[in-house]
Amino acid sequence: MKIKIKHLLMMLLCISVSSMVLVSCSDEDESVMGPVAINSCQYTATEVTPIWTLVPNDNCDGYVIKLYKGTRANVGDMVEEKKLDYRTCKCTFSGLTPNTQYVISTQAIPSAKSGFSSAQIYWKEFTTSAQ
Protein backbone atom coordinates (compact mmCIF):
# COMPACT_ATOMS: atom_id res chain seq x y z
CA MET A 1 0.00 0.00 0.00
CA LYS A 2 2.88 2.39 0.82
CA ILE A 3 4.34 1.88 -2.65
CA LYS A 4 1.05 2.74 -4.39
CA ILE A 5 0.64 5.94 -2.37
CA LYS A 6 4.25 6.87 -3.08
CA HIS A 7 3.75 6.34 -6.84
CA LEU A 8 0.50 8.31 -6.76
CA LEU A 9 2.21 11.22 -5.02
CA MET A 10 5.08 11.13 -7.54
CA MET A 11 2.60 11.22 -10.47
CA LEU A 12 0.75 14.17 -8.95
CA LEU A 13 4.03 16.00 -8.43
CA CYS A 14 5.05 15.38 -12.06
CA ILE A 15 1.69 16.62 -13.35
CA SER A 16 1.76 19.78 -11.24
CA VAL A 17 5.37 20.59 -12.20
CA SER A 18 4.69 20.01 -15.92
CA SER A 19 1.65 22.33 -15.87
CA MET A 20 3.74 25.07 -14.23
CA VAL A 21 6.35 24.71 -16.97
CA LEU A 22 3.72 25.46 -19.64
CA VAL A 23 2.87 28.80 -18.01
CA SER A 24 6.16 30.29 -16.99
CA CYS A 25 8.13 33.50 -17.17
CA SER A 26 9.82 34.56 -20.35
CA ASP A 27 13.62 34.42 -20.40
CA GLU A 28 13.69 37.85 -22.01
CA ASP A 29 11.60 39.79 -19.49
CA GLU A 30 10.81 38.47 -16.04
CA SER A 31 7.73 40.70 -15.77
CA VAL A 32 6.03 38.89 -18.66
CA MET A 33 3.91 35.80 -17.99
CA GLY A 34 4.57 32.87 -20.32
CA PRO A 35 2.14 31.73 -23.02
CA VAL A 36 -1.05 29.79 -22.30
CA ALA A 37 -0.75 26.64 -24.42
CA ILE A 38 -3.66 25.26 -26.43
CA ASN A 39 -3.71 21.55 -25.56
CA SER A 40 -6.50 20.56 -27.94
CA CYS A 41 -8.23 22.20 -30.88
CA GLN A 42 -11.42 20.44 -31.91
CA TYR A 43 -12.94 21.71 -35.15
CA THR A 44 -15.54 20.95 -37.81
CA ALA A 45 -16.45 22.72 -41.04
CA THR A 46 -18.09 25.62 -39.16
CA GLU A 47 -16.92 25.54 -35.51
CA VAL A 48 -13.74 25.36 -33.45
CA THR A 49 -13.26 24.70 -29.73
CA PRO A 50 -9.77 25.38 -28.36
CA ILE A 51 -8.92 23.96 -24.91
CA TRP A 52 -6.01 25.58 -23.07
CA THR A 53 -3.95 25.20 -19.89
CA LEU A 54 -5.27 27.10 -16.89
CA VAL A 55 -2.82 29.40 -15.10
CA PRO A 56 -2.27 28.08 -11.54
CA ASN A 57 -3.04 29.89 -8.29
CA ASP A 58 -4.22 33.52 -8.31
CA ASN A 59 -1.86 34.62 -11.08
CA CYS A 60 -4.56 35.18 -13.68
CA ASP A 61 -7.73 37.27 -13.90
CA GLY A 62 -8.87 35.65 -17.15
CA TYR A 63 -8.00 34.97 -20.77
CA VAL A 64 -8.25 36.73 -24.13
CA ILE A 65 -8.91 34.31 -26.99
CA LYS A 66 -8.84 35.69 -30.53
CA LEU A 67 -9.73 34.02 -33.83
CA TYR A 68 -8.19 35.30 -37.08
CA LYS A 69 -8.43 34.23 -40.71
CA GLY A 70 -5.11 33.15 -42.23
CA THR A 71 -2.00 31.56 -40.74
CA ARG A 72 0.47 32.58 -38.09
CA ALA A 73 2.89 33.73 -40.79
CA ASN A 74 0.14 35.64 -42.59
CA VAL A 75 -2.48 36.68 -40.00
CA GLY A 76 -5.58 38.15 -41.60
CA ASP A 77 -8.59 39.96 -40.19
CA MET A 78 -9.75 39.19 -36.66
CA VAL A 79 -13.01 37.22 -36.82
CA GLU A 80 -13.89 37.35 -33.11
CA GLU A 81 -12.44 38.05 -29.66
CA LYS A 82 -13.59 36.54 -26.36
CA LYS A 83 -12.59 37.63 -22.85
CA LEU A 84 -13.14 34.78 -20.43
CA ASP A 85 -13.08 34.11 -16.69
CA TYR A 86 -9.92 32.67 -15.05
CA ARG A 87 -11.73 29.37 -14.38
CA THR A 88 -12.60 28.85 -18.06
CA CYS A 89 -10.37 26.58 -20.16
CA LYS A 90 -12.33 26.36 -23.42
CA CYS A 91 -14.70 28.26 -25.70
CA THR A 92 -16.38 27.73 -29.07
CA PHE A 93 -16.30 29.95 -32.15
CA SER A 94 -19.16 29.30 -34.61
CA GLY A 95 -20.07 30.44 -38.09
CA LEU A 96 -16.70 29.60 -39.66
CA THR A 97 -16.20 29.06 -43.38
CA PRO A 98 -15.57 25.43 -44.43
CA ASN A 99 -12.10 24.52 -45.79
CA THR A 100 -10.55 27.80 -44.57
CA GLN A 101 -7.31 28.50 -42.69
CA TYR A 102 -7.63 30.16 -39.28
CA VAL A 103 -5.30 30.93 -36.38
CA ILE A 104 -6.28 31.20 -32.70
CA SER A 105 -4.33 33.19 -30.12
CA THR A 106 -4.54 32.70 -26.36
CA GLN A 107 -3.23 35.14 -23.79
CA ALA A 108 -3.60 35.27 -20.02
CA ILE A 109 -4.67 38.45 -18.23
CA PRO A 110 -2.22 38.61 -15.30
CA SER A 111 -3.70 39.47 -11.89
CA ALA A 112 -2.34 42.44 -9.94
CA LYS A 113 -0.83 40.14 -7.30
CA SER A 114 0.93 37.94 -9.90
CA GLY A 115 3.78 40.43 -10.38
CA PHE A 116 3.47 40.17 -14.18
CA SER A 117 2.85 43.27 -16.29
CA SER A 118 1.68 41.37 -19.39
CA ALA A 119 1.62 37.89 -20.95
CA GLN A 120 3.01 36.23 -24.05
CA ILE A 121 0.68 35.07 -26.83
CA TYR A 122 0.32 31.44 -27.91
CA TRP A 123 -0.73 30.74 -31.52
CA LYS A 124 -2.46 27.66 -33.00
CA GLU A 125 -3.24 27.20 -36.71
CA PHE A 126 -5.96 24.97 -38.15
CA THR A 127 -8.00 24.51 -41.30
CA THR A 128 -11.73 23.88 -41.03
CA SER A 129 -13.04 20.67 -42.56
CA ALA A 130 -14.58 20.65 -46.02
CA GLN A 131 -18.36 20.50 -45.83
PDB file of C-alpha atoms in Angstrom:
ATOM      1  CA  MET A   1       0.000   0.000   0.000  1.00  0.00           C
ATOM      2  CA  LYS A   2       2.882   2.386   0.817  1.00  0.00           C
ATOM      3  CA  ILE A   3       4.336   1.883  -2.655  1.00  0.00           C
ATOM      4  CA  LYS A   4       1.049   2.741  -4.391  1.00  0.00           C
ATOM      5  CA  ILE A   5       0.638   5.939  -2.372  1.00  0.00           C
ATOM      6  CA  LYS A   6       4.254   6.875  -3.082  1.00  0.00           C
ATOM      7  CA  HIS A   7       3.752   6.340  -6.838  1.00  0.00           C
ATOM      8  CA  LEU A   8       0.501   8.310  -6.759  1.00  0.00           C
ATOM      9  CA  LEU A   9       2.214  11.224  -5.023  1.00  0.00           C
ATOM     10  CA  MET A  10       5.076  11.131  -7.535  1.00  0.00           C
ATOM     11  CA  MET A  11       2.601  11.216 -10.466  1.00  0.00           C
ATOM     12  CA  LEU A  12       0.746  14.168  -8.949  1.00  0.00           C
ATOM     13  CA  LEU A  13       4.026  16.003  -8.430  1.00  0.00           C
ATOM     14  CA  CYS A  14       5.048  15.376 -12.057  1.00  0.00           C
ATOM     15  CA  ILE A  15       1.690  16.617 -13.347  1.00  0.00           C
ATOM     16  CA  SER A  16       1.759  19.778 -11.236  1.00  0.00           C
ATOM     17  CA  VAL A  17       5.366  20.590 -12.204  1.00  0.00           C
ATOM     18  CA  SER A  18       4.691  20.006 -15.919  1.00  0.00           C
ATOM     19  CA  SER A  19       1.654  22.328 -15.870  1.00  0.00           C
ATOM     20  CA  MET A  20       3.742  25.066 -14.230  1.00  0.00           C
ATOM     21  CA  VAL A  21       6.346  24.712 -16.974  1.00  0.00           C
ATOM     22  CA  LEU A  22       3.721  25.461 -19.643  1.00  0.00           C
ATOM     23  CA  VAL A  23       2.866  28.801 -18.010  1.00  0.00           C
ATOM     24  CA  SER A  24       6.161  30.288 -16.989  1.00  0.00           C
ATOM     25  CA  CYS A  25       8.134  33.495 -17.173  1.00  0.00           C
ATOM     26  CA  SER A  26       9.819  34.558 -20.347  1.00  0.00           C
ATOM     27  CA  ASP A  27      13.616  34.417 -20.400  1.00  0.00           C
ATOM     28  CA  GLU A  28      13.686  37.848 -22.014  1.00  0.00           C
ATOM     29  CA  ASP A  29      11.605  39.786 -19.490  1.00  0.00           C
ATOM     30  CA  GLU A  30      10.806  38.472 -16.035  1.00  0.00           C
ATOM     31  CA  SER A  31       7.728  40.699 -15.767  1.00  0.00           C
ATOM     32  CA  VAL A  32       6.025  38.893 -18.663  1.00  0.00           C
ATOM     33  CA  MET A  33       3.909  35.798 -17.990  1.00  0.00           C
ATOM     34  CA  GLY A  34       4.568  32.870 -20.318  1.00  0.00           C
ATOM     35  CA  PRO A  35       2.140  31.732 -23.018  1.00  0.00           C
ATOM     36  CA  VAL A  36      -1.052  29.790 -22.302  1.00  0.00           C
ATOM     37  CA  ALA A  37      -0.748  26.636 -24.423  1.00  0.00           C
ATOM     38  CA  ILE A  38      -3.663  25.260 -26.434  1.00  0.00           C
ATOM     39  CA  ASN A  39      -3.711  21.553 -25.560  1.00  0.00           C
ATOM     40  CA  SER A  40      -6.497  20.560 -27.941  1.00  0.00           C
ATOM     41  CA  CYS A  41      -8.229  22.201 -30.880  1.00  0.00           C
ATOM     42  CA  GLN A  42     -11.423  20.436 -31.912  1.00  0.00           C
ATOM     43  CA  TYR A  43     -12.943  21.706 -35.153  1.00  0.00           C
ATOM     44  CA  THR A  44     -15.539  20.949 -37.811  1.00  0.00           C
ATOM     45  CA  ALA A  45     -16.445  22.722 -41.042  1.00  0.00           C
ATOM     46  CA  THR A  46     -18.093  25.618 -39.160  1.00  0.00           C
ATOM     47  CA  GLU A  47     -16.918  25.535 -35.510  1.00  0.00           C
ATOM     48  CA  VAL A  48     -13.741  25.364 -33.447  1.00  0.00           C
ATOM     49  CA  THR A  49     -13.262  24.703 -29.726  1.00  0.00           C
ATOM     50  CA  PRO A  50      -9.766  25.383 -28.360  1.00  0.00           C
ATOM     51  CA  ILE A  51      -8.917  23.963 -24.914  1.00  0.00           C
ATOM     52  CA  TRP A  52      -6.007  25.584 -23.075  1.00  0.00           C
ATOM     53  CA  THR A  53      -3.949  25.196 -19.893  1.00  0.00           C
ATOM     54  CA  LEU A  54      -5.270  27.105 -16.887  1.00  0.00           C
ATOM     55  CA  VAL A  55      -2.821  29.403 -15.100  1.00  0.00           C
ATOM     56  CA  PRO A  56      -2.270  28.080 -11.542  1.00  0.00           C
ATOM     57  CA  ASN A  57      -3.041  29.889  -8.288  1.00  0.00           C
ATOM     58  CA  ASP A  58      -4.221  33.516  -8.310  1.00  0.00           C
ATOM     59  CA  ASN A  59      -1.858  34.624 -11.080  1.00  0.00           C
ATOM     60  CA  CYS A  60      -4.563  35.179 -13.676  1.00  0.00           C
ATOM     61  CA  ASP A  61      -7.734  37.272 -13.898  1.00  0.00           C
ATOM     62  CA  GLY A  62      -8.871  35.654 -17.152  1.00  0.00           C
ATOM     63  CA  TYR A  63      -7.998  34.971 -20.770  1.00  0.00           C
ATOM     64  CA  VAL A  64      -8.247  36.729 -24.130  1.00  0.00           C
ATOM     65  CA  ILE A  65      -8.905  34.307 -26.988  1.00  0.00           C
ATOM     66  CA  LYS A  66      -8.840  35.687 -30.535  1.00  0.00           C
ATOM     67  CA  LEU A  67      -9.731  34.025 -33.832  1.00  0.00           C
ATOM     68  CA  TYR A  68      -8.191  35.299 -37.083  1.00  0.00           C
ATOM     69  CA  LYS A  69      -8.433  34.234 -40.711  1.00  0.00           C
ATOM     70  CA  GLY A  70      -5.115  33.150 -42.226  1.00  0.00           C
ATOM     71  CA  THR A  71      -2.004  31.561 -40.736  1.00  0.00           C
ATOM     72  CA  ARG A  72       0.473  32.583 -38.085  1.00  0.00           C
ATOM     73  CA  ALA A  73       2.888  33.734 -40.791  1.00  0.00           C
ATOM     74  CA  ASN A  74       0.139  35.643 -42.589  1.00  0.00           C
ATOM     75  CA  VAL A  75      -2.478  36.676 -39.997  1.00  0.00           C
ATOM     76  CA  GLY A  76      -5.576  38.151 -41.602  1.00  0.00           C
ATOM     77  CA  ASP A  77      -8.586  39.964 -40.188  1.00  0.00           C
ATOM     78  CA  MET A  78      -9.747  39.195 -36.663  1.00  0.00           C
ATOM     79  CA  VAL A  79     -13.008  37.225 -36.816  1.00  0.00           C
ATOM     80  CA  GLU A  80     -13.894  37.346 -33.114  1.00  0.00           C
ATOM     81  CA  GLU A  81     -12.436  38.054 -29.655  1.00  0.00           C
ATOM     82  CA  LYS A  82     -13.591  36.537 -26.363  1.00  0.00           C
ATOM     83  CA  LYS A  83     -12.586  37.626 -22.855  1.00  0.00           C
ATOM     84  CA  LEU A  84     -13.137  34.785 -20.426  1.00  0.00           C
ATOM     85  CA  ASP A  85     -13.083  34.106 -16.692  1.00  0.00           C
ATOM     86  CA  TYR A  86      -9.924  32.674 -15.045  1.00  0.00           C
ATOM     87  CA  ARG A  87     -11.734  29.368 -14.377  1.00  0.00           C
ATOM     88  CA  THR A  88     -12.597  28.848 -18.064  1.00  0.00           C
ATOM     89  CA  CYS A  89     -10.366  26.578 -20.157  1.00  0.00           C
ATOM     90  CA  LYS A  90     -12.334  26.357 -23.418  1.00  0.00           C
ATOM     91  CA  CYS A  91     -14.702  28.256 -25.701  1.00  0.00           C
ATOM     92  CA  THR A  92     -16.380  27.734 -29.067  1.00  0.00           C
ATOM     93  CA  PHE A  93     -16.302  29.951 -32.146  1.00  0.00           C
ATOM     94  CA  SER A  94     -19.158  29.303 -34.607  1.00  0.00           C
ATOM     95  CA  GLY A  95     -20.071  30.440 -38.091  1.00  0.00           C
ATOM     96  CA  LEU A  96     -16.698  29.602 -39.658  1.00  0.00           C
ATOM     97  CA  THR A  97     -16.198  29.065 -43.375  1.00  0.00           C
ATOM     98  CA  PRO A  98     -15.567  25.435 -44.430  1.00  0.00           C
ATOM     99  CA  ASN A  99     -12.105  24.523 -45.793  1.00  0.00           C
ATOM    100  CA  THR A 100     -10.552  27.802 -44.570  1.00  0.00           C
ATOM    101  CA  GLN A 101      -7.312  28.503 -42.689  1.00  0.00           C
ATOM    102  CA  TYR A 102      -7.625  30.159 -39.277  1.00  0.00           C
ATOM    103  CA  VAL A 103      -5.303  30.934 -36.382  1.00  0.00           C
ATOM    104  CA  ILE A 104      -6.275  31.204 -32.704  1.00  0.00           C
ATOM    105  CA  SER A 105      -4.334  33.193 -30.124  1.00  0.00           C
ATOM    106  CA  THR A 106      -4.541  32.701 -26.357  1.00  0.00           C
ATOM    107  CA  GLN A 107      -3.228  35.141 -23.792  1.00  0.00           C
ATOM    108  CA  ALA A 108      -3.596  35.274 -20.017  1.00  0.00           C
ATOM    109  CA  ILE A 109      -4.675  38.453 -18.234  1.00  0.00           C
ATOM    110  CA  PRO A 110      -2.221  38.612 -15.297  1.00  0.00           C
ATOM    111  CA  SER A 111      -3.698  39.471 -11.888  1.00  0.00           C
ATOM    112  CA  ALA A 112      -2.342  42.439  -9.939  1.00  0.00           C
ATOM    113  CA  LYS A 113      -0.828  40.140  -7.302  1.00  0.00           C
ATOM    114  CA  SER A 114       0.934  37.936  -9.897  1.00  0.00           C
ATOM    115  CA  GLY A 115       3.776  40.429 -10.376  1.00  0.00           C
ATOM    116  CA  PHE A 116       3.468  40.173 -14.176  1.00  0.00           C
ATOM    117  CA  SER A 117       2.846  43.269 -16.291  1.00  0.00           C
ATOM    118  CA  SER A 118       1.681  41.365 -19.391  1.00  0.00           C
ATOM    119  CA  ALA A 119       1.618  37.889 -20.950  1.00  0.00           C
ATOM    120  CA  GLN A 120       3.011  36.225 -24.046  1.00  0.00           C
ATOM    121  CA  ILE A 121       0.679  35.075 -26.835  1.00  0.00           C
ATOM    122  CA  TYR A 122       0.322  31.436 -27.909  1.00  0.00           C
ATOM    123  CA  TRP A 123      -0.735  30.737 -31.524  1.00  0.00           C
ATOM    124  CA  LYS A 124      -2.459  27.662 -32.998  1.00  0.00           C
ATOM    125  CA  GLU A 125      -3.243  27.204 -36.714  1.00  0.00           C
ATOM    126  CA  PHE A 126      -5.959  24.972 -38.149  1.00  0.00           C
ATOM    127  CA  THR A 127      -8.001  24.507 -41.303  1.00  0.00           C
ATOM    128  CA  THR A 128     -11.731  23.879 -41.028  1.00  0.00           C
ATOM    129  CA  SER A 129     -13.043  20.668 -42.557  1.00  0.00           C
ATOM    130  CA  ALA A 130     -14.585  20.654 -46.017  1.00  0.00           C
ATOM    131  CA  GLN A 131     -18.359  20.505 -45.828  1.00  0.00           C
TER     132      GLN A 131
END
